[in-house]
Amino acid sequence: MSETKAHKKRDIFLEGPIDTAFIAESIAKHATRTDIGAHEIFLGQVRADRAAGTGGKFPAPTTTAIEYTAYRDMANEQMLPIREEAFARWPITCLHVHHSLGTIQAGELCFFVFASAPHRQAAREAVAYVTDEVKKRLPIFGKEIREDSTHVWKSNQ
Amino acid sequence: MEMKLFGMIAEKAEAESIALEAASVMELKRKAEERIEGLAAMSYAIAVDRRIMNDDAPLNGNEEVALLPPFAGG
């Protein structure tokens, strides 16, 4: 069975931040796949953005966390063609995508894209493509919580 | 039909879903905009059975419909 089929039913979502131990374990699981010569990883981290437009004497509040929600069934369905496009375009061995749900504090990891291939260029390009397409095509929503307890809704435009 | 709401739209409507009857995506949008204050001024998409559909797509009442604000993954 191909990797694509093996992963068809996978839920990309995890509750809470992505633990660095989970990332290390994901890498370690590939030790038996000796046809792999390159791993490429993208990690998204919640950034403590300062709100625009209200600087000066009263500095704008910074983001302390993002609360992620998703239309989970649709997001997992939308992930399938992205995965298939990546396997069709690049000779990659495997591809793993995970995204957080719930409240993720600034400095914590919320998005993990991991491709492995015999050679580095395929892994690199596949990760860049999948990262961008997930941001564009998956119905994931982010509420940026600020230090003054107000919030704004994040938008990938 | 029951329309699912997400993110800032669920927040505005103070609900996770609303009940609406519509024969097309266009009619669904018009009714949703009447029900949810401020929606007409917002950027949003309609998903029918978990796919984004255009205004002219017909509805038979048995679909899973959802109103989606801008995506913010990653």
PDB file of C-alpha atoms in Angstrom:
ATOM      1  CA  MET A   1       0.000   0.000   0.000  1.00  0.00           C
ATOM      2  CA  SER A   2       1.314   3.471  -0.852  1.00  0.00           C
ATOM      3  CA  GLU A   3       1.902   6.114   1.820  1.00  0.00           C
ATOM      4  CA  THR A   4      -0.912   8.166   0.340  1.00  0.00           C
ATOM      5  CA  LYS A   5      -3.473   5.428   0.888  1.00  0.00           C
ATOM      6  CA  ALA A   6      -2.104   4.473   4.287  1.00  0.00           C
ATOM      7  CA  HIS A   7      -2.670   8.029   5.506  1.00  0.00           C
ATOM      8  CA  LYS A   8      -6.076   8.683   3.993  1.00  0.00           C
ATOM      9  CA  LYS A   9      -8.046   8.524   7.215  1.00  0.00           C
ATOM     10  CA  ARG A  10      -5.548  10.465   9.289  1.00  0.00           C
ATOM     11  CA  ASP A  11      -6.800  13.351  11.410  1.00  0.00           C
ATOM     12  CA  ILE A  12      -4.253  16.180  11.181  1.00  0.00           C
ATOM     13  CA  PHE A  13      -5.448  17.849  14.393  1.00  0.00           C
ATOM     14  CA  LEU A  14      -3.925  17.640  17.865  1.00  0.00           C
ATOM     15  CA  GLU A  15      -5.308  19.254  21.016  1.00  0.00           C
ATOM     16  CA  GLY A  16      -2.864  21.825  22.406  1.00  0.00           C
ATOM     17  CA  PRO A  17       0.655  22.772  21.316  1.00  0.00           C
ATOM     18  CA  ILE A  18       2.908  20.447  19.320  1.00  0.00           C
ATOM     19  CA  ASP A  19       5.450  18.974  21.701  1.00  0.00           C
ATOM     20  CA  THR A  20       9.083  18.911  20.545  1.00  0.00           C
ATOM     21  CA  ALA A  21       9.279  15.296  21.835  1.00  0.00           C
ATOM     22  CA  PHE A  22       6.503  14.397  19.367  1.00  0.00           C
ATOM     23  CA  ILE A  23       8.587  15.946  16.559  1.00  0.00           C
ATOM     24  CA  ALA A  24      11.681  14.009  17.658  1.00  0.00           C
ATOM     25  CA  GLU A  25       9.670  10.760  17.740  1.00  0.00           C
ATOM     26  CA  SER A  26       8.286  11.475  14.262  1.00  0.00           C
ATOM     27  CA  ILE A  27      11.842  11.792  12.931  1.00  0.00           C
ATOM     28  CA  ALA A  28      13.034   8.686  14.791  1.00  0.00           C
ATOM     29  CA  LYS A  29      10.246   6.563  13.261  1.00  0.00           C
ATOM     30  CA  HIS A  30      11.926   6.929   9.864  1.00  0.00           C
ATOM     31  CA  ALA A  31      15.215   5.288  10.903  1.00  0.00           C
ATOM     32  CA  THR A  32      14.171   1.975   9.310  1.00  0.00           C
ATOM     33  CA  ARG A  33      13.403   3.650   5.964  1.00  0.00           C
ATOM     34  CA  THR A  34      16.912   3.528   4.549  1.00  0.00           C
ATOM     35  CA  ASP A  35      15.724   4.686   1.104  1.00  0.00           C
ATOM     36  CA  ILE A  36      15.280   8.156   2.658  1.00  0.00           C
ATOM     37  CA  GLY A  37      18.200  10.567   2.294  1.00  0.00           C
ATOM     38  CA  ALA A  38      16.576  13.858   3.329  1.00  0.00           C
ATOM     39  CA  HIS A  39      14.027  15.119   5.836  1.00  0.00           C
ATOM     40  CA  GLU A  40      12.558  18.605   5.577  1.00  0.00           C
ATOM     41  CA  ILE A  41      10.448  20.186   8.334  1.00  0.00           C
ATOM     42  CA  PHE A  42       8.382  23.353   8.679  1.00  0.00           C
ATOM     43  CA  LEU A  43       7.315  24.385  12.186  1.00  0.00           C
ATOM     44  CA  GLY A  44       4.827  27.174  12.785  1.00  0.00           C
ATOM     45  CA  GLN A  45       5.199  29.010  16.113  1.00  0.00           C
ATOM     46  CA  VAL A  46       2.737  31.465  17.661  1.00  0.00           C
ATOM     47  CA  ARG A  47       4.247  34.942  17.405  1.00  0.00           C
ATOM     48  CA  ALA A  48       3.702  37.703  19.986  1.00  0.00           C
ATOM     49  CA  ASP A  49       2.538  40.245  17.393  1.00  0.00           C
ATOM     50  CA  ARG A  50       1.975  43.822  18.445  1.00  0.00           C
ATOM     51  CA  ALA A  51      -1.315  45.243  17.153  1.00  0.00           C
ATOM     52  CA  ALA A  52      -0.866  47.808  14.367  1.00  0.00           C
ATOM     53  CA  GLY A  53      -1.902  51.460  14.403  1.00  0.00           C
ATOM     54  CA  THR A  54      -1.838  52.347  18.083  1.00  0.00           C
ATOM     55  CA  GLY A  55       1.804  52.802  18.977  1.00  0.00           C
ATOM     56  CA  GLY A  56       3.478  55.826  20.585  1.00  0.00           C
ATOM     57  CA  LYS A  57       2.600  56.857  24.110  1.00  0.00           C
ATOM     58  CA  PHE A  58       0.159  53.987  24.622  1.00  0.00           C
ATOM     59  CA  PRO A  59       1.789  50.939  23.043  1.00  0.00           C
ATOM     60  CA  ALA A  60      -0.557  48.493  21.379  1.00  0.00           C
ATOM     61  CA  PRO A  61      -1.260  45.227  23.167  1.00  0.00           C
ATOM     62  CA  THR A  62       0.675  42.166  22.035  1.00  0.00           C
ATOM     63  CA  THR A  63      -0.747  38.764  21.204  1.00  0.00           C
ATOM     64  CA  THR A  64      -0.266  36.297  24.047  1.00  0.00           C
ATOM     65  CA  ALA A  65      -1.921  33.246  22.457  1.00  0.00           C
ATOM     66  CA  ILE A  66      -3.961  32.007  19.512  1.00  0.00           C
ATOM     67  CA  GLU A  67      -7.082  29.945  20.080  1.00  0.00           C
ATOM     68  CA  TYR A  68      -7.500  27.632  17.075  1.00  0.00           C
ATOM     69  CA  THR A  69     -10.766  26.049  15.962  1.00  0.00           C
ATOM     70  CA  ALA A  70     -11.515  24.230  12.701  1.00  0.00           C
ATOM     71  CA  TYR A  71     -14.243  22.751  10.575  1.00  0.00           C
ATOM     72  CA  ARG A  72     -12.509  19.512  11.297  1.00  0.00           C
ATOM     73  CA  ASP A  73     -14.182  17.105   8.834  1.00  0.00           C
ATOM     74  CA  MET A  74     -13.808  19.545   5.949  1.00  0.00           C
ATOM     75  CA  ALA A  75     -10.176  20.334   6.838  1.00  0.00           C
ATOM     76  CA  ASN A  76      -9.268  16.641   6.895  1.00  0.00           C
ATOM     77  CA  GLU A  77     -11.043  16.121   3.564  1.00  0.00           C
ATOM     78  CA  GLN A  78      -9.307  19.154   2.019  1.00  0.00           C
ATOM     79  CA  MET A  79      -5.959  17.744   3.160  1.00  0.00           C
ATOM     80  CA  LEU A  80      -6.329  14.684   0.870  1.00  0.00           C
ATOM     81  CA  PRO A  81      -5.960  16.460  -2.502  1.00  0.00           C
ATOM     82  CA  ILE A  82      -3.065  18.569  -1.140  1.00  0.00           C
ATOM     83  CA  ARG A  83      -1.314  15.366  -0.098  1.00  0.00           C
ATOM     84  CA  GLU A  84      -2.011  13.747  -3.473  1.00  0.00           C
ATOM     85  CA  GLU A  85      -0.754  16.821  -5.346  1.00  0.00           C
ATOM     86  CA  ALA A  86       2.500  16.723  -3.351  1.00  0.00           C
ATOM     87  CA  PHE A  87       3.046  13.011  -4.079  1.00  0.00           C
ATOM     88  CA  ALA A  88       2.243  13.574  -7.774  1.00  0.00           C
ATOM     89  CA  ARG A  89       4.635  16.526  -8.149  1.00  0.00           C
ATOM     90  CA  TRP A  90       7.649  15.365  -6.125  1.00  0.00           C
ATOM     91  CA  PRO A  91       9.318  11.985  -5.554  1.00  0.00           C
ATOM     92  CA  ILE A  92       8.773  12.018  -1.799  1.00  0.00           C
ATOM     93  CA  THR A  93       8.717   8.940   0.419  1.00  0.00           C
ATOM     94  CA  CYS A  94       6.307  10.254   3.048  1.00  0.00           C
ATOM     95  CA  LEU A  95       4.513  13.331   4.274  1.00  0.00           C
ATOM     96  CA  HIS A  96       3.115  14.167   7.711  1.00  0.00           C
ATOM     97  CA  VAL A  97       1.012  17.198   8.629  1.00  0.00           C
ATOM     98  CA  HIS A  98      -0.210  18.162  12.109  1.00  0.00           C
ATOM     99  CA  HIS A  99      -2.028  21.290  13.301  1.00  0.00           C
ATOM    100  CA  SER A 100      -3.024  22.351  16.795  1.00  0.00           C
ATOM    101  CA  LEU A 101      -6.500  23.086  18.106  1.00  0.00           C
ATOM    102  CA  GLY A 102      -7.239  24.980  21.313  1.00  0.00           C
ATOM    103  CA  THR A 103      -5.206  27.699  22.996  1.00  0.00           C
ATOM    104  CA  ILE A 104      -1.553  27.891  21.943  1.00  0.00           C
ATOM    105  CA  GLN A 105       0.632  30.381  23.831  1.00  0.00           C
ATOM    106  CA  ALA A 106       3.135  32.683  22.082  1.00  0.00           C
ATOM    107  CA  GLY A 107       6.352  30.708  21.641  1.00  0.00           C
ATOM    108  CA  GLU A 108       4.576  27.361  21.370  1.00  0.00           C
ATOM    109  CA  LEU A 109       4.367  25.327  18.162  1.00  0.00           C
ATOM    110  CA  CYS A 110       1.047  25.015  16.324  1.00  0.00           C
ATOM    111  CA  PHE A 111       1.868  23.619  12.860  1.00  0.00           C
ATOM    112  CA  PHE A 112       4.198  20.778  11.768  1.00  0.00           C
ATOM    113  CA  VAL A 113       4.832  19.779   8.152  1.00  0.00           C
ATOM    114  CA  PHE A 114       7.352  16.989   7.568  1.00  0.00           C
ATOM    115  CA  ALA A 115       8.374  15.436   4.240  1.00  0.00           C
ATOM    116  CA  SER A 116      11.017  12.800   3.596  1.00  0.00           C
ATOM    117  CA  ALA A 117      12.547  11.851   0.254  1.00  0.00           C
ATOM    118  CA  PRO A 118      15.598  10.159  -1.233  1.00  0.00           C
ATOM    119  CA  HIS A 119      16.991  13.651  -2.067  1.00  0.00           C
ATOM    120  CA  ARG A 120      16.696  17.078  -0.438  1.00  0.00           C
ATOM    121  CA  GLN A 121      15.175  19.140  -3.245  1.00  0.00           C
ATOM    122  CA  ALA A 122      11.945  17.119  -3.434  1.00  0.00           C
ATOM    123  CA  ALA A 123      11.486  17.182   0.342  1.00  0.00           C
ATOM    124  CA  ARG A 124      12.144  20.944   0.478  1.00  0.00           C
ATOM    125  CA  GLU A 125       9.776  21.854  -2.329  1.00  0.00           C
ATOM    126  CA  ALA A 126       7.018  19.544  -1.092  1.00  0.00           C
ATOM    127  CA  VAL A 127       7.131  21.044   2.412  1.00  0.00           C
ATOM    128  CA  ALA A 128       6.986  24.606   1.039  1.00  0.00           C
ATOM    129  CA  TYR A 129       4.024  23.709  -1.183  1.00  0.00           C
ATOM    130  CA  VAL A 130       2.069  21.811   1.467  1.00  0.00           C
ATOM    131  CA  THR A 131       2.638  24.541   4.086  1.00  0.00           C
ATOM    132  CA  ASP A 132       1.261  27.229   1.760  1.00  0.00           C
ATOM    133  CA  GLU A 133      -1.689  25.142   0.563  1.00  0.00           C
ATOM    134  CA  VAL A 134      -2.745  24.173   4.098  1.00  0.00           C
ATOM    135  CA  LYS A 135      -2.799  27.862   5.052  1.00  0.00           C
ATOM    136  CA  LYS A 136      -4.859  28.703   1.945  1.00  0.00           C
ATOM    137  CA  ARG A 137      -7.277  25.771   1.706  1.00  0.00           C
ATOM    138  CA  LEU A 138      -8.011  24.351   5.164  1.00  0.00           C
ATOM    139  CA  PRO A 139     -10.895  25.844   7.194  1.00  0.00           C
ATOM    140  CA  ILE A 140      -8.912  26.602  10.333  1.00  0.00           C
ATOM    141  CA  PHE A 141      -9.739  29.710  12.361  1.00  0.00           C
ATOM    142  CA  GLY A 142      -7.544  31.616  14.811  1.00  0.00           C
ATOM    143  CA  LYS A 143      -8.548  33.997  17.558  1.00  0.00           C
ATOM    144  CA  GLU A 144      -5.558  36.095  18.646  1.00  0.00           C
ATOM    145  CA  ILE A 145      -5.828  36.725  22.373  1.00  0.00           C
ATOM    146  CA  ARG A 146      -4.105  39.942  23.494  1.00  0.00           C
ATOM    147  CA  GLU A 147      -2.495  40.838  26.784  1.00  0.00           C
ATOM    148  CA  ASP A 148      -5.348  43.257  27.612  1.00  0.00           C
ATOM    149  CA  SER A 149      -7.891  40.369  27.197  1.00  0.00           C
ATOM    150  CA  THR A 150      -9.256  41.758  23.924  1.00  0.00           C
ATOM    151  CA  HIS A 151      -9.030  39.644  20.787  1.00  0.00           C
ATOM    152  CA  VAL A 152      -8.829  39.895  16.999  1.00  0.00           C
ATOM    153  CA  TRP A 153      -9.474  37.225  14.381  1.00  0.00           C
ATOM    154  CA  LYS A 154      -6.428  36.116  12.398  1.00  0.00           C
ATOM    155  CA  SER A 155      -6.687  35.956   8.585  1.00  0.00           C
ATOM    156  CA  ASN A 156      -4.232  34.429   6.068  1.00  0.00           C
ATOM    157  CA  GLN A 157      -4.674  36.797   3.147  1.00  0.00           C
TER     158      GLN A 157
ATOM    159  CA  MET B   1     -31.368  22.965   7.171  1.00  0.00           C
ATOM    160  CA  GLU B   2     -28.852  23.522   9.932  1.00  0.00           C
ATOM    161  CA  MET B   3     -25.981  25.824   8.916  1.00  0.00           C
ATOM    162  CA  LYS B   4     -22.727  25.452  10.862  1.00  0.00           C
ATOM    163  CA  LEU B   5     -20.977  28.661  11.929  1.00  0.00           C
ATOM    164  CA  PHE B   6     -17.287  29.120  12.720  1.00  0.00           C
ATOM    165  CA  GLY B   7     -14.815  31.627  14.113  1.00  0.00           C
ATOM    166  CA  MET B   8     -15.801  35.282  14.069  1.00  0.00           C
ATOM    167  CA  ILE B   9     -19.162  34.458  12.456  1.00  0.00           C
ATOM    168  CA  ALA B  10     -20.123  32.076  15.287  1.00  0.00           C
ATOM    169  CA  GLU B  11     -19.013  34.789  17.695  1.00  0.00           C
ATOM    170  CA  LYS B  12     -21.187  37.434  15.990  1.00  0.00           C
ATOM    171  CA  ALA B  13     -24.218  35.138  15.828  1.00  0.00           C
ATOM    172  CA  GLU B  14     -23.598  33.877  19.398  1.00  0.00           C
ATOM    173  CA  ALA B  15     -24.336  30.382  18.067  1.00  0.00           C
ATOM    174  CA  GLU B  16     -22.526  27.355  16.616  1.00  0.00           C
ATOM    175  CA  SER B  17     -25.291  26.877  14.052  1.00  0.00           C
ATOM    176  CA  ILE B  18     -28.548  28.416  12.806  1.00  0.00           C
ATOM    177  CA  ALA B  19     -31.559  26.855  11.057  1.00  0.00           C
ATOM    178  CA  LEU B  20     -32.330  28.243   7.571  1.00  0.00           C
ATOM    179  CA  GLU B  21     -34.257  27.045   4.507  1.00  0.00           C
ATOM    180  CA  ALA B  22     -32.832  27.875   1.079  1.00  0.00           C
ATOM    181  CA  ALA B  23     -32.940  26.469  -2.477  1.00  0.00           C
ATOM    182  CA  SER B  24     -29.562  27.860  -3.542  1.00  0.00           C
ATOM    183  CA  VAL B  25     -26.312  29.128  -2.063  1.00  0.00           C
ATOM    184  CA  MET B  26     -27.329  32.664  -3.057  1.00  0.00           C
ATOM    185  CA  GLU B  27     -30.589  32.398  -1.103  1.00  0.00           C
ATOM    186  CA  LEU B  28     -28.752  30.898   1.851  1.00  0.00           C
ATOM    187  CA  LYS B  29     -26.348  33.871   1.871  1.00  0.00           C
ATOM    188  CA  ARG B  30     -29.200  36.385   1.669  1.00  0.00           C
ATOM    189  CA  LYS B  31     -31.039  34.764   4.579  1.00  0.00           C
ATOM    190  CA  ALA B  32     -27.882  34.418   6.658  1.00  0.00           C
ATOM    191  CA  GLU B  33     -27.079  38.086   6.079  1.00  0.00           C
ATOM    192  CA  GLU B  34     -30.570  39.001   7.328  1.00  0.00           C
ATOM    193  CA  ARG B  35     -30.134  36.868  10.433  1.00  0.00           C
ATOM    194  CA  ILE B  36     -26.542  37.725  11.400  1.00  0.00           C
ATOM    195  CA  GLU B  37     -25.848  41.383  11.951  1.00  0.00           C
ATOM    196  CA  GLY B  38     -22.693  42.612  10.218  1.00  0.00           C
ATOM    197  CA  LEU B  39     -22.288  39.478   8.064  1.00  0.00           C
ATOM    198  CA  ALA B  40     -22.965  41.325   4.786  1.00  0.00           C
ATOM    199  CA  ALA B  41     -19.872  43.468   5.389  1.00  0.00           C
ATOM    200  CA  MET B  42     -17.660  40.476   6.162  1.00  0.00           C
ATOM    201  CA  SER B  43     -15.607  38.245   3.913  1.00  0.00           C
ATOM    202  CA  TYR B  44     -16.912  34.667   4.064  1.00  0.00           C
ATOM    203  CA  ALA B  45     -17.478  31.511   1.992  1.00  0.00           C
ATOM    204  CA  ILE B  46     -20.213  28.867   1.939  1.00  0.00           C
ATOM    205  CA  ALA B  47     -19.284  25.186   2.091  1.00  0.00           C
ATOM    206  CA  VAL B  48     -21.790  22.599   0.870  1.00  0.00           C
ATOM    207  CA  ASP B  49     -20.955  19.034   1.906  1.00  0.00           C
ATOM    208  CA  ARG B  50     -17.508  20.280   2.929  1.00  0.00           C
ATOM    209  CA  ARG B  51     -16.643  21.971  -0.394  1.00  0.00           C
ATOM    210  CA  ILE B  52     -16.720  25.696  -1.149  1.00  0.00           C
ATOM    211  CA  MET B  53     -19.532  26.443  -3.603  1.00  0.00           C
ATOM    212  CA  ASN B  54     -20.536  29.359  -5.832  1.00  0.00           C
ATOM    213  CA  ASP B  55     -23.749  31.376  -5.426  1.00  0.00           C
ATOM    214  CA  ASP B  56     -25.620  29.540  -8.183  1.00  0.00           C
ATOM    215  CA  ALA B  57     -25.193  26.065  -6.651  1.00  0.00           C
ATOM    216  CA  PRO B  58     -28.645  24.562  -5.911  1.00  0.00           C
ATOM    217  CA  LEU B  59     -29.552  23.081  -2.518  1.00  0.00           C
ATOM    218  CA  ASN B  60     -32.046  20.284  -1.861  1.00  0.00           C
ATOM    219  CA  GLY B  61     -32.148  20.707   1.903  1.00  0.00           C
ATOM    220  CA  ASN B  62     -30.215  17.538   2.779  1.00  0.00           C
ATOM    221  CA  GLU B  63     -26.714  19.002   2.469  1.00  0.00           C
ATOM    222  CA  GLU B  64     -24.281  19.827   5.233  1.00  0.00           C
ATOM    223  CA  VAL B  65     -23.872  23.601   4.916  1.00  0.00           C
ATOM    224  CA  ALA B  66     -21.387  25.861   6.689  1.00  0.00           C
ATOM    225  CA  LEU B  67     -20.491  29.525   6.746  1.00  0.00           C
ATOM    226  CA  LEU B  68     -16.714  30.027   6.817  1.00  0.00           C
ATOM    227  CA  PRO B  69     -14.846  33.200   7.776  1.00  0.00           C
ATOM    228  CA  PRO B  70     -11.291  33.786   6.419  1.00  0.00           C
ATOM    229  CA  PHE B  71      -8.926  30.879   7.017  1.00  0.00           C
ATOM    230  CA  ALA B  72      -6.099  31.312   9.516  1.00  0.00           C
ATOM    231  CA  GLY B  73      -4.235  28.012   9.743  1.00  0.00           C
ATOM    232  CA  GLY B  74      -0.514  27.829  10.415  1.00  0.00           C
TER     233      GLY B  74
END
